[in-house]
Amino acid sequence: MAPDDDHKCGWRDVAEKHEQELAKVKAQLDALTRKVFGKSSEKMPPMDREVRRGEQADPEKTREKRRRAAELRTTRAVTEDVITNVPDDKRTCPHCESGARVTPLGPGKECSVWHWVPGFFRRMRFVRETVACKCGAYVYTAPCPDKGTTSEKTRYAPSFIAHLIVSKCDDSLPLYRIEQQYERLGIPMARSTMSDLFHRAAGDLAPIADALLAEVRASPVVHADETPMRMQTSKKRAYLWTFLAGKLTAYRFSASRSGKTPCDVLGNSQGHLVVDAYTGYNAVTCADGRVRVGCLAHVRRKFFDAKKSAPESEVALEIITALYRVEREAKDQNLAGSPKHLAMRDARSKPLMAQLHAWLVEQRPQHPPRGPLGAAIGYTLDNWTELTHFVGDARLPLDNNAAEAALRVVALGRKNWLFVYDEEKGKNLAGLLSLVATCEANDVNPVAYLTDVLARLGRHPADRIGELLPHRWKPAT
């Protein structure tokens, strides 16, 4: 006898509940199995590759990209020109009866060979002359010249400290590996000394890091995200937050994941805040605060994870890919953020979002809320308002990938140097990470920047500290 679909009883409710829990457990098992035993091809492909699938590469664009990369390398590298002259026996023309001498034709043809020159540190030893009178009543020693150090009490110049900071904050090297490198270069140096130099520099540079954070706060569009960080003096997980605005990247350390950190950083500033669905940002996205903008990358991840158990998820993935294809075309045409970009979104992205919403509403009753696809649909519909803000404002991105990318260096460093000692040391690390990351975003050499700024801090006016921010920095003459 076929079951009566209209039959209702307590056991049916129990069965439906167990069915939803079973679907959730199966989804978790599939995700863990894929993570532990799955092939790399099962990972979610980058969106840039998805939007270009099936397209033929433009050889001219590829050559232009390689040419720019080569120019960047040659402008940063020290170049030595070696003039190679034509041999004397080749300076007469073999085709002329008179054997005429040849003349130079243009500047000559260039070719390059790259060499590795081992890096080194230089110790400057000052020998100060001392004079004395035979009477024994007068002894004088020549004054110490400017040693070019951040303090008269240290033996390490700003360039040395800058190298140390960049090695940890940009290359994610722990101090014990830096210690090994220094030892190979003939500089035996204790880790405790390196730690002291690192945190002392962080204290000196703190006003610049604070000024950078203030500029991010004043920006109309800010990205934010957070990642856990171990703290040696506490068993609780601490967090490192990132706040981005264009080419400005600021980090903030906090002993917890509470919403106090976004409030402290952004305060009552106005504009848009691009974040995920974490409730810690609710305090700054209230009625009088910033407008919350959702992240389509999180939506895409949820539908991708549900695809194995629910193939119909492919419909949502295709629509999301089409949305990103609009953004790619606007970027390729140098229209990003312009009125024409907004028109493209109105003509193409808006109908795609309407199509996605209709599909979500249609599919929602057909899947258990706790199942993989049901959870993805519920997440998307619950955050639909935040996810659609980009349609009416060309400045807003589709996702929060910029903030997540800024935390990659933190994730790599976390694997290498494992933890920070306490909250004060975490704040020092966040400040230095901010300056180094902003240098990288603005194509500024962080070693050159820190070397110059550390030497100038003591005599630079405090009311003009903004001039020393990475994106405004000009080397001292």
Short mmCIF file of C-alpha atoms in Angstrom, two decimals:
data_model
loop_
_atom_site.label_atom_id
_atom_site.label_comp_id
_atom_site.label_asym_id
_atom_site.label_seq_id
_atom_site.Cartn_x
_atom_site.Cartn_y
_atom_site.Cartn_z
CA MET A 1 0.00 0.00 0.00
CA ALA A 2 1.40 3.40 -0.98
CA PRO A 3 1.99 5.80 1.91
CA ASP A 4 -0.50 8.58 2.35
CA ASP A 5 1.30 11.89 1.81
CA ASP A 6 -1.41 13.69 3.79
CA HIS A 7 -0.98 11.45 6.81
CA LYS A 8 0.39 13.31 9.81
CA CYS A 9 1.61 11.82 13.07
CA GLY A 10 4.40 12.20 15.59
CA TRP A 11 6.51 9.46 14.00
CA ARG A 12 6.47 11.25 10.65
CA ASP A 13 7.91 14.38 12.25
CA VAL A 14 10.63 12.29 13.86
CA ALA A 15 11.45 10.63 10.53
CA GLU A 16 11.69 13.97 8.73
CA LYS A 17 13.95 15.34 11.45
CA HIS A 18 16.22 12.29 11.23
CA GLU A 19 16.26 12.58 7.44
CA GLN A 20 17.49 16.18 7.67
CA GLU A 21 20.14 15.28 10.25
CA LEU A 22 21.29 12.37 8.10
CA ALA A 23 21.62 14.64 5.05
CA LYS A 24 23.69 17.10 7.10
CA VAL A 25 25.98 14.35 8.43
CA LYS A 26 26.44 12.90 4.92
CA ALA A 27 27.38 16.34 3.61
CA GLN A 28 29.94 16.78 6.39
CA LEU A 29 31.34 13.31 5.71
CA ASP A 30 31.62 14.05 1.98
CA ALA A 31 33.42 17.32 2.69
CA LEU A 32 35.88 15.67 5.09
CA THR A 33 36.47 12.77 2.72
CA ARG A 34 37.16 15.18 -0.14
CA LYS A 35 39.51 17.20 2.03
CA VAL A 36 41.52 14.20 3.26
CA PHE A 37 41.41 11.81 0.32
CA GLY A 38 40.16 13.88 -2.60
CA LYS A 39 42.17 14.93 -5.61
CA SER A 40 43.28 18.49 -6.09
CA SER A 41 40.97 18.68 -9.12
CA GLU A 42 38.00 18.45 -6.76
CA LYS A 43 38.86 21.80 -5.26
CA MET A 44 36.77 24.76 -6.31
CA PRO A 45 38.42 26.28 -9.41
CA PRO A 46 39.35 29.98 -9.31
CA MET A 47 36.66 32.24 -10.72
CA ASP A 48 39.10 33.91 -13.09
CA ARG A 49 39.66 30.54 -14.77
CA GLU A 50 35.93 29.83 -14.88
CA VAL A 51 34.98 33.06 -16.67
CA ARG A 52 37.72 32.50 -19.27
CA ARG A 53 36.82 28.88 -19.93
CA GLY A 54 36.43 28.18 -23.64
CA GLU A 55 38.04 31.44 -24.71
CA GLN A 56 41.12 31.63 -26.89
CA ALA A 57 44.05 33.43 -25.32
CA ASP A 58 45.03 36.71 -26.97
CA PRO A 59 48.73 36.41 -27.93
CA GLU A 60 49.15 40.19 -27.99
CA LYS A 61 47.85 40.56 -24.42
CA THR A 62 50.09 37.72 -23.26
CA ARG A 63 53.16 39.36 -24.81
CA GLU A 64 52.23 42.72 -23.28
CA LYS A 65 51.85 41.12 -19.84
CA ARG A 66 55.25 39.46 -20.13
CA ARG A 67 56.82 42.70 -21.34
CA ARG A 68 55.51 44.61 -18.32
CA ALA A 69 56.74 41.89 -15.96
CA ALA A 70 60.19 42.06 -17.58
CA GLU A 71 60.27 45.85 -17.23
CA LEU A 72 59.36 45.56 -13.56
CA ARG A 73 62.18 43.09 -12.95
CA THR A 74 64.76 45.20 -14.76
CA THR A 75 63.78 48.43 -12.97
CA ARG A 76 64.19 46.81 -9.54
CA ALA A 77 67.35 44.83 -10.27
CA VAL A 78 70.84 46.31 -10.26
CA THR A 79 71.97 46.35 -13.88
CA GLU A 80 75.56 46.40 -15.08
CA ASP A 81 76.15 47.26 -18.74
CA VAL A 82 78.96 45.35 -20.45
CA ILE A 83 79.99 46.78 -23.83
CA THR A 84 80.98 44.06 -26.29
CA ASN A 85 82.87 45.46 -29.26
CA VAL A 86 83.14 43.93 -32.70
CA PRO A 87 86.57 42.27 -33.23
CA ASP A 88 89.07 44.14 -35.40
CA ASP A 89 89.07 41.48 -38.14
CA LYS A 90 85.31 42.04 -38.56
CA ARG A 91 85.50 45.83 -38.92
CA THR A 92 86.15 45.76 -42.67
CA CYS A 93 83.48 44.93 -45.24
CA PRO A 94 84.28 41.68 -47.11
CA HIS A 95 82.04 42.73 -50.01
CA CYS A 96 83.81 46.01 -50.87
CA GLU A 97 86.93 45.91 -53.05
CA SER A 98 88.45 48.75 -51.11
CA GLY A 99 87.86 47.00 -47.78
CA ALA A 100 85.99 49.96 -46.31
CA ARG A 101 85.81 50.31 -42.56
CA VAL A 102 82.35 49.75 -41.05
CA THR A 103 80.57 52.26 -38.82
CA PRO A 104 78.28 51.66 -35.80
CA LEU A 105 74.66 50.91 -36.64
CA GLY A 106 72.34 52.12 -33.91
CA PRO A 107 72.89 51.55 -30.19
CA GLY A 108 73.49 47.81 -30.64
CA LYS A 109 71.55 44.69 -29.75
CA GLU A 110 70.91 43.79 -26.15
CA CYS A 111 70.87 40.42 -24.39
CA SER A 112 70.75 39.69 -20.67
CA VAL A 113 72.23 37.14 -18.32
CA TRP A 114 71.04 36.97 -14.69
CA HIS A 115 73.62 36.28 -11.94
CA TRP A 116 73.15 35.53 -8.28
CA VAL A 117 75.34 37.73 -6.08
CA PRO A 118 75.25 36.51 -2.46
CA GLY A 119 73.78 39.08 -0.14
CA PHE A 120 75.88 40.44 2.67
CA PHE A 121 75.72 42.72 5.67
CA ARG A 122 78.37 45.37 6.26
CA ARG A 123 79.71 46.38 9.65
CA MET A 124 80.95 49.94 9.93
CA ARG A 125 83.54 50.22 12.70
CA PHE A 126 84.25 53.78 13.82
CA VAL A 127 87.73 54.34 15.25
CA ARG A 128 87.66 57.63 17.15
CA GLU A 129 90.97 59.31 17.62
CA THR A 130 91.99 60.16 21.17
CA VAL A 131 94.56 62.83 21.92
CA ALA A 132 96.25 63.78 25.18
CA CYS A 133 98.64 66.43 26.46
CA LYS A 134 101.94 65.44 28.03
CA CYS A 135 100.92 67.34 31.13
CA GLY A 136 98.25 64.73 31.75
CA ALA A 137 95.53 67.29 32.37
CA TYR A 138 93.87 67.12 28.93
CA VAL A 139 92.47 64.08 27.10
CA TYR A 140 90.00 64.39 24.22
CA THR A 141 88.28 61.80 22.02
CA ALA A 142 86.80 62.65 18.65
CA PRO A 143 82.98 62.79 18.76
CA CYS A 144 81.05 59.87 17.38
CA PRO A 145 79.75 60.59 13.86
CA ASP A 146 76.20 59.94 12.78
CA LYS A 147 75.96 56.14 12.75
CA GLY A 148 72.74 56.12 10.77
CA THR A 149 70.98 54.04 13.44
CA THR A 150 67.50 54.47 14.91
CA SER A 151 69.00 55.06 18.35
CA GLU A 152 72.43 55.90 19.70
CA LYS A 153 72.15 52.85 21.94
CA THR A 154 71.78 50.29 19.14
CA ARG A 155 74.37 48.88 16.77
CA TYR A 156 71.84 48.11 14.04
CA ALA A 157 71.05 50.55 11.26
CA PRO A 158 67.53 51.12 9.88
CA SER A 159 68.37 49.04 6.79
CA PHE A 160 69.19 46.06 9.02
CA ILE A 161 65.95 46.41 10.98
CA ALA A 162 63.96 46.89 7.76
CA HIS A 163 65.36 43.64 6.38
CA LEU A 164 64.37 41.85 9.59
CA ILE A 165 60.81 43.23 9.51
CA VAL A 166 60.22 42.34 5.86
CA SER A 167 61.66 38.85 6.34
CA LYS A 168 59.03 38.13 8.99
CA CYS A 169 56.05 40.17 7.77
CA ASP A 170 56.36 39.66 4.02
CA ASP A 171 58.31 36.40 3.68
CA SER A 172 56.62 34.87 6.77
CA LEU A 173 59.95 33.61 8.14
CA PRO A 174 60.14 32.77 11.84
CA LEU A 175 63.00 34.30 13.80
CA TYR A 176 64.90 31.04 14.16
CA ARG A 177 65.17 30.73 10.36
CA ILE A 178 66.28 34.35 10.06
CA GLU A 179 68.85 33.56 12.75
CA GLN A 180 70.19 30.71 10.59
CA GLN A 181 70.41 32.98 7.55
CA TYR A 182 72.31 35.64 9.48
CA GLU A 183 74.72 33.05 10.84
CA ARG A 184 75.50 31.84 7.31
CA LEU A 185 76.27 35.45 6.37
CA GLY A 186 78.69 35.79 9.29
CA ILE A 187 76.42 37.58 11.77
CA PRO A 188 75.83 35.52 14.92
CA MET A 189 72.73 37.11 16.43
CA ALA A 190 70.42 35.92 19.18
CA ARG A 191 66.70 35.61 18.55
CA SER A 192 66.02 37.71 21.64
CA THR A 193 67.93 40.59 20.06
CA MET A 194 65.95 40.25 16.84
CA SER A 195 62.71 40.20 18.80
CA ASP A 196 63.70 43.36 20.67
CA LEU A 197 64.58 45.14 17.41
CA PHE A 198 61.33 44.02 15.78
CA HIS A 199 59.05 45.23 18.56
CA ARG A 200 61.01 48.41 19.22
CA ALA A 201 60.61 49.34 15.56
CA ALA A 202 56.91 48.53 15.80
CA GLY A 203 56.58 51.00 18.65
CA ASP A 204 58.41 53.69 16.67
CA LEU A 205 56.24 53.09 13.58
CA ALA A 206 52.95 52.84 15.50
CA PRO A 207 51.87 56.46 14.70
CA ILE A 208 52.17 55.71 10.97
CA ALA A 209 50.19 52.47 11.33
CA ASP A 210 47.50 54.37 13.26
CA ALA A 211 47.36 57.03 10.53
CA LEU A 212 46.94 54.28 7.94
CA LEU A 213 44.05 52.81 9.91
CA ALA A 214 42.44 56.25 10.10
CA GLU A 215 42.59 56.59 6.30
CA VAL A 216 40.94 53.20 5.91
CA ARG A 217 38.20 54.30 8.32
CA ALA A 218 37.49 57.38 6.21
CA SER A 219 37.13 55.39 2.98
CA PRO A 220 33.64 54.95 1.48
CA VAL A 221 34.12 51.23 0.73
CA VAL A 222 35.93 48.98 3.22
CA HIS A 223 36.56 45.23 3.15
CA ALA A 224 36.97 43.33 6.42
CA ASP A 225 37.74 39.80 7.54
CA GLU A 226 39.39 38.00 10.44
CA THR A 227 41.42 34.87 11.12
CA PRO A 228 42.38 33.09 14.37
CA MET A 229 45.80 33.49 15.93
CA ARG A 230 47.37 31.67 18.88
CA MET A 231 48.60 33.69 21.83
CA GLN A 232 51.15 32.07 24.11
CA THR A 233 49.95 33.75 27.29
CA SER A 234 46.33 32.67 26.84
CA LYS A 235 44.53 29.43 26.03
CA LYS A 236 41.79 31.33 24.20
CA ARG A 237 42.07 31.99 20.50
CA ALA A 238 43.01 35.52 19.53
CA TYR A 239 42.23 37.05 16.14
CA LEU A 240 43.96 39.14 13.54
CA TRP A 241 41.58 41.36 11.57
CA THR A 242 42.18 43.04 8.24
CA PHE A 243 40.50 46.18 6.91
CA LEU A 244 41.08 47.17 3.28
CA ALA A 245 40.23 50.27 1.27
CA GLY A 246 41.55 50.28 -2.28
CA LYS A 247 45.34 49.93 -2.05
CA LEU A 248 45.41 50.50 1.72
CA THR A 249 45.67 47.41 3.93
CA ALA A 250 45.45 47.66 7.72
CA TYR A 251 45.55 44.89 10.32
CA ARG A 252 44.31 44.90 13.89
CA PHE A 253 45.04 42.36 16.62
CA SER A 254 42.41 41.41 19.19
CA ALA A 255 42.30 38.92 22.02
CA SER A 256 38.78 37.84 20.98
CA ARG A 257 36.43 37.73 18.00
CA SER A 258 33.88 40.09 19.51
CA GLY A 259 32.37 42.96 17.55
CA LYS A 260 34.35 45.43 19.65
CA THR A 261 37.24 45.41 17.17
CA PRO A 262 35.18 46.51 14.11
CA CYS A 263 33.58 49.18 16.33
CA ASP A 264 36.98 50.46 17.47
CA VAL A 265 38.36 50.52 13.93
CA LEU A 266 35.39 51.85 11.96
CA GLY A 267 33.45 53.61 14.71
CA ASN A 268 30.47 55.55 13.35
CA SER A 269 31.98 56.03 9.89
CA GLN A 270 29.69 56.04 6.87
CA GLY A 271 29.87 54.09 3.63
CA HIS A 272 29.81 50.40 2.73
CA LEU A 273 31.36 47.43 4.50
CA VAL A 274 32.04 44.28 2.46
CA VAL A 275 32.02 41.27 4.80
CA ASP A 276 30.66 37.77 5.22
CA ALA A 277 27.65 36.91 7.35
CA TYR A 278 29.50 36.97 10.70
CA THR A 279 27.40 38.77 13.31
CA GLY A 280 30.44 40.52 14.82
CA TYR A 281 30.07 43.23 12.18
CA ASN A 282 26.43 43.96 13.07
CA ALA A 283 27.37 46.81 15.41
CA VAL A 284 28.91 48.86 12.58
CA THR A 285 26.28 47.96 9.97
CA CYS A 286 23.32 49.27 11.94
CA ALA A 287 20.89 51.93 10.77
CA ASP A 288 23.30 54.78 11.55
CA GLY A 289 26.43 52.95 10.41
CA ARG A 290 27.76 51.44 7.24
CA VAL A 291 25.73 49.55 4.66
CA ARG A 292 26.56 45.87 4.76
CA VAL A 293 27.56 44.27 1.43
CA GLY A 294 27.50 40.48 1.05
CA CYS A 295 30.01 38.12 -0.54
CA LEU A 296 29.07 36.02 -3.57
CA ALA A 297 32.25 33.98 -3.19
CA HIS A 298 30.85 32.50 0.03
CA VAL A 299 27.62 31.68 -1.80
CA ARG A 300 29.54 30.03 -4.61
CA ARG A 301 31.51 27.91 -2.14
CA LYS A 302 28.34 26.60 -0.52
CA PHE A 303 26.77 25.59 -3.84
CA PHE A 304 30.03 24.01 -4.97
CA ASP A 305 30.16 21.90 -1.80
CA ALA A 306 26.54 20.83 -2.38
CA LYS A 307 27.10 19.86 -6.02
CA LYS A 308 28.21 16.30 -5.28
CA SER A 309 25.00 15.35 -3.45
CA ALA A 310 22.73 17.75 -5.38
CA PRO A 311 23.74 18.13 -9.07
CA GLU A 312 21.10 20.81 -9.58
CA SER A 313 23.48 23.18 -7.75
CA GLU A 314 25.17 23.61 -11.11
CA VAL A 315 22.39 26.01 -12.11
CA ALA A 316 23.35 28.47 -9.36
CA LEU A 317 27.05 28.07 -10.16
CA GLU A 318 26.49 28.90 -13.83
CA ILE A 319 24.52 32.06 -12.95
CA ILE A 320 27.24 33.20 -10.54
CA THR A 321 29.89 32.57 -13.21
CA ALA A 322 27.88 34.72 -15.64
CA LEU A 323 27.85 37.54 -13.05
CA TYR A 324 31.62 37.41 -12.76
CA ARG A 325 31.95 37.36 -16.54
CA VAL A 326 30.31 40.80 -16.62
CA GLU A 327 32.89 42.06 -14.13
CA ARG A 328 35.75 40.60 -16.12
CA GLU A 329 34.58 42.32 -19.30
CA ALA A 330 34.31 45.65 -17.50
CA LYS A 331 37.84 45.23 -16.16
CA ASP A 332 39.26 44.28 -19.56
CA GLN A 333 37.67 47.40 -21.07
CA ASN A 334 38.96 49.62 -18.20
CA LEU A 335 35.40 50.47 -17.19
CA ALA A 336 35.49 49.26 -13.59
CA GLY A 337 33.66 51.70 -11.31
CA SER A 338 32.49 53.91 -14.16
CA PRO A 339 28.91 54.80 -15.22
CA LYS A 340 29.30 52.41 -18.16
CA HIS A 341 30.14 49.63 -15.71
CA LEU A 342 26.98 50.43 -13.77
CA ALA A 343 24.99 50.30 -17.02
CA MET A 344 26.44 46.87 -17.76
CA ARG A 345 25.35 45.66 -14.34
CA ASP A 346 21.87 47.10 -14.81
CA ALA A 347 21.46 45.49 -18.23
CA ARG A 348 23.03 42.09 -17.51
CA SER A 349 23.74 41.49 -13.82
CA LYS A 350 20.33 42.60 -12.57
CA PRO A 351 18.40 40.06 -14.72
CA LEU A 352 20.87 37.35 -13.68
CA MET A 353 20.25 38.08 -10.00
CA ALA A 354 16.49 37.98 -10.63
CA GLN A 355 16.92 34.61 -12.35
CA LEU A 356 18.95 33.29 -9.42
CA HIS A 357 16.36 34.48 -6.90
CA ALA A 358 13.52 32.80 -8.80
CA TRP A 359 15.45 29.53 -8.91
CA LEU A 360 16.22 29.71 -5.19
CA VAL A 361 12.57 30.27 -4.28
CA GLU A 362 11.52 27.39 -6.51
CA GLN A 363 14.12 24.97 -5.10
CA ARG A 364 13.84 25.82 -1.41
CA PRO A 365 10.77 23.63 -0.61
CA GLN A 366 12.34 20.65 -2.40
CA HIS A 367 15.40 20.27 -0.16
CA PRO A 368 15.85 19.72 3.60
CA PRO A 369 16.93 22.96 5.30
CA ARG A 370 19.88 21.23 6.94
CA GLY A 371 21.00 19.45 3.79
CA PRO A 372 23.90 20.81 1.70
CA LEU A 373 21.74 22.43 -0.99
CA GLY A 374 19.03 23.51 1.43
CA ALA A 375 21.62 25.22 3.63
CA ALA A 376 23.17 26.96 0.60
CA ILE A 377 19.75 28.19 -0.55
CA GLY A 378 18.83 29.37 2.93
CA TYR A 379 22.11 31.24 3.36
CA THR A 380 21.69 33.00 0.02
CA LEU A 381 18.07 34.04 0.59
CA ASP A 382 18.73 35.16 4.16
CA ASN A 383 21.48 37.50 2.92
CA TRP A 384 19.80 38.47 -0.36
CA THR A 385 19.59 42.21 0.35
CA GLU A 386 23.30 42.41 1.17
CA LEU A 387 24.20 40.33 -1.88
CA THR A 388 22.35 42.62 -4.32
CA HIS A 389 23.80 46.01 -3.31
CA PHE A 390 26.48 45.79 -6.01
CA VAL A 391 23.83 46.02 -8.77
CA GLY A 392 23.16 49.68 -7.97
CA ASP A 393 26.70 50.86 -7.20
CA ALA A 394 29.65 50.26 -9.54
CA ARG A 395 32.13 50.87 -6.70
CA LEU A 396 30.99 47.75 -4.85
CA PRO A 397 32.59 44.37 -5.60
CA LEU A 398 30.78 41.05 -5.86
CA ASP A 399 32.80 39.42 -3.11
CA ASN A 400 35.18 39.90 -0.22
CA ASN A 401 38.09 38.09 -1.85
CA ALA A 402 40.38 41.09 -1.41
CA ALA A 403 40.22 40.79 2.40
CA GLU A 404 40.64 37.03 2.29
CA ALA A 405 43.69 37.42 0.05
CA ALA A 406 45.18 39.89 2.54
CA LEU A 407 44.97 37.23 5.25
CA ARG A 408 46.95 34.65 3.26
CA VAL A 409 50.25 36.08 4.45
CA VAL A 410 48.93 35.79 8.00
CA ALA A 411 47.90 32.17 7.46
CA LEU A 412 51.33 31.34 6.06
CA GLY A 413 53.06 33.12 8.91
CA ARG A 414 50.86 31.36 11.43
CA LYS A 415 52.19 28.02 10.15
CA ASN A 416 55.78 29.23 10.50
CA TRP A 417 56.02 31.39 13.59
CA LEU A 418 52.99 29.65 15.18
CA PHE A 419 51.94 32.30 17.72
CA VAL A 420 52.47 35.73 19.27
CA TYR A 421 53.53 36.06 22.88
CA ASP A 422 50.85 38.40 24.22
CA GLU A 423 48.37 41.05 23.11
CA GLU A 424 50.98 43.82 23.01
CA LYS A 425 53.24 41.79 20.71
CA GLY A 426 50.22 40.95 18.55
CA LYS A 427 49.44 44.65 18.12
CA ASN A 428 53.07 45.29 17.13
CA LEU A 429 52.88 42.54 14.51
CA ALA A 430 49.61 43.92 13.12
CA GLY A 431 51.08 47.41 12.74
CA LEU A 432 54.14 46.22 10.84
CA LEU A 433 52.05 43.90 8.68
CA SER A 434 49.91 46.91 7.73
CA LEU A 435 52.85 48.97 6.51
CA VAL A 436 54.51 46.13 4.60
CA ALA A 437 51.25 45.01 2.93
CA THR A 438 50.40 48.58 1.87
CA CYS A 439 53.90 48.95 0.41
CA GLU A 440 53.35 45.81 -1.67
CA ALA A 441 49.93 47.00 -2.86
CA ASN A 442 51.41 50.32 -4.04
CA ASP A 443 54.52 48.80 -5.70
CA VAL A 444 56.80 50.30 -3.05
CA ASN A 445 59.88 48.36 -1.99
CA PRO A 446 59.16 47.71 1.72
CA VAL A 447 62.85 47.45 2.65
CA ALA A 448 63.65 50.80 1.05
CA TYR A 449 60.55 52.36 2.61
CA LEU A 450 61.24 51.15 6.16
CA THR A 451 64.93 52.01 5.90
CA ASP A 452 64.12 55.60 5.00
CA VAL A 453 61.21 56.08 7.41
CA LEU A 454 62.98 54.60 10.44
CA ALA A 455 65.85 57.03 9.90
CA ARG A 456 63.52 60.05 9.52
CA LEU A 457 61.05 59.40 12.34
CA GLY A 458 63.00 61.21 15.02
CA ARG A 459 63.07 64.52 13.14
CA HIS A 460 59.81 64.38 11.17
CA PRO A 461 57.01 66.68 12.44
CA ALA A 462 54.26 64.75 14.20
CA ASP A 463 51.51 66.81 12.52
CA ARG A 464 52.78 65.68 9.09
CA ILE A 465 52.94 61.97 9.82
CA GLY A 466 50.62 61.29 6.88
CA GLU A 467 53.47 62.14 4.51
CA LEU A 468 55.22 58.95 5.63
CA LEU A 469 52.37 56.63 4.69
CA PRO A 470 53.48 54.09 2.05
CA HIS A 471 51.23 55.40 -0.72
CA ARG A 472 52.46 58.99 -0.19
CA TRP A 473 56.07 58.27 0.71
CA LYS A 474 58.87 59.97 -1.17
CA PRO A 475 62.47 59.01 -0.40
CA ALA A 476 64.48 61.61 1.47
CA THR A 477 66.87 63.54 -0.75
#
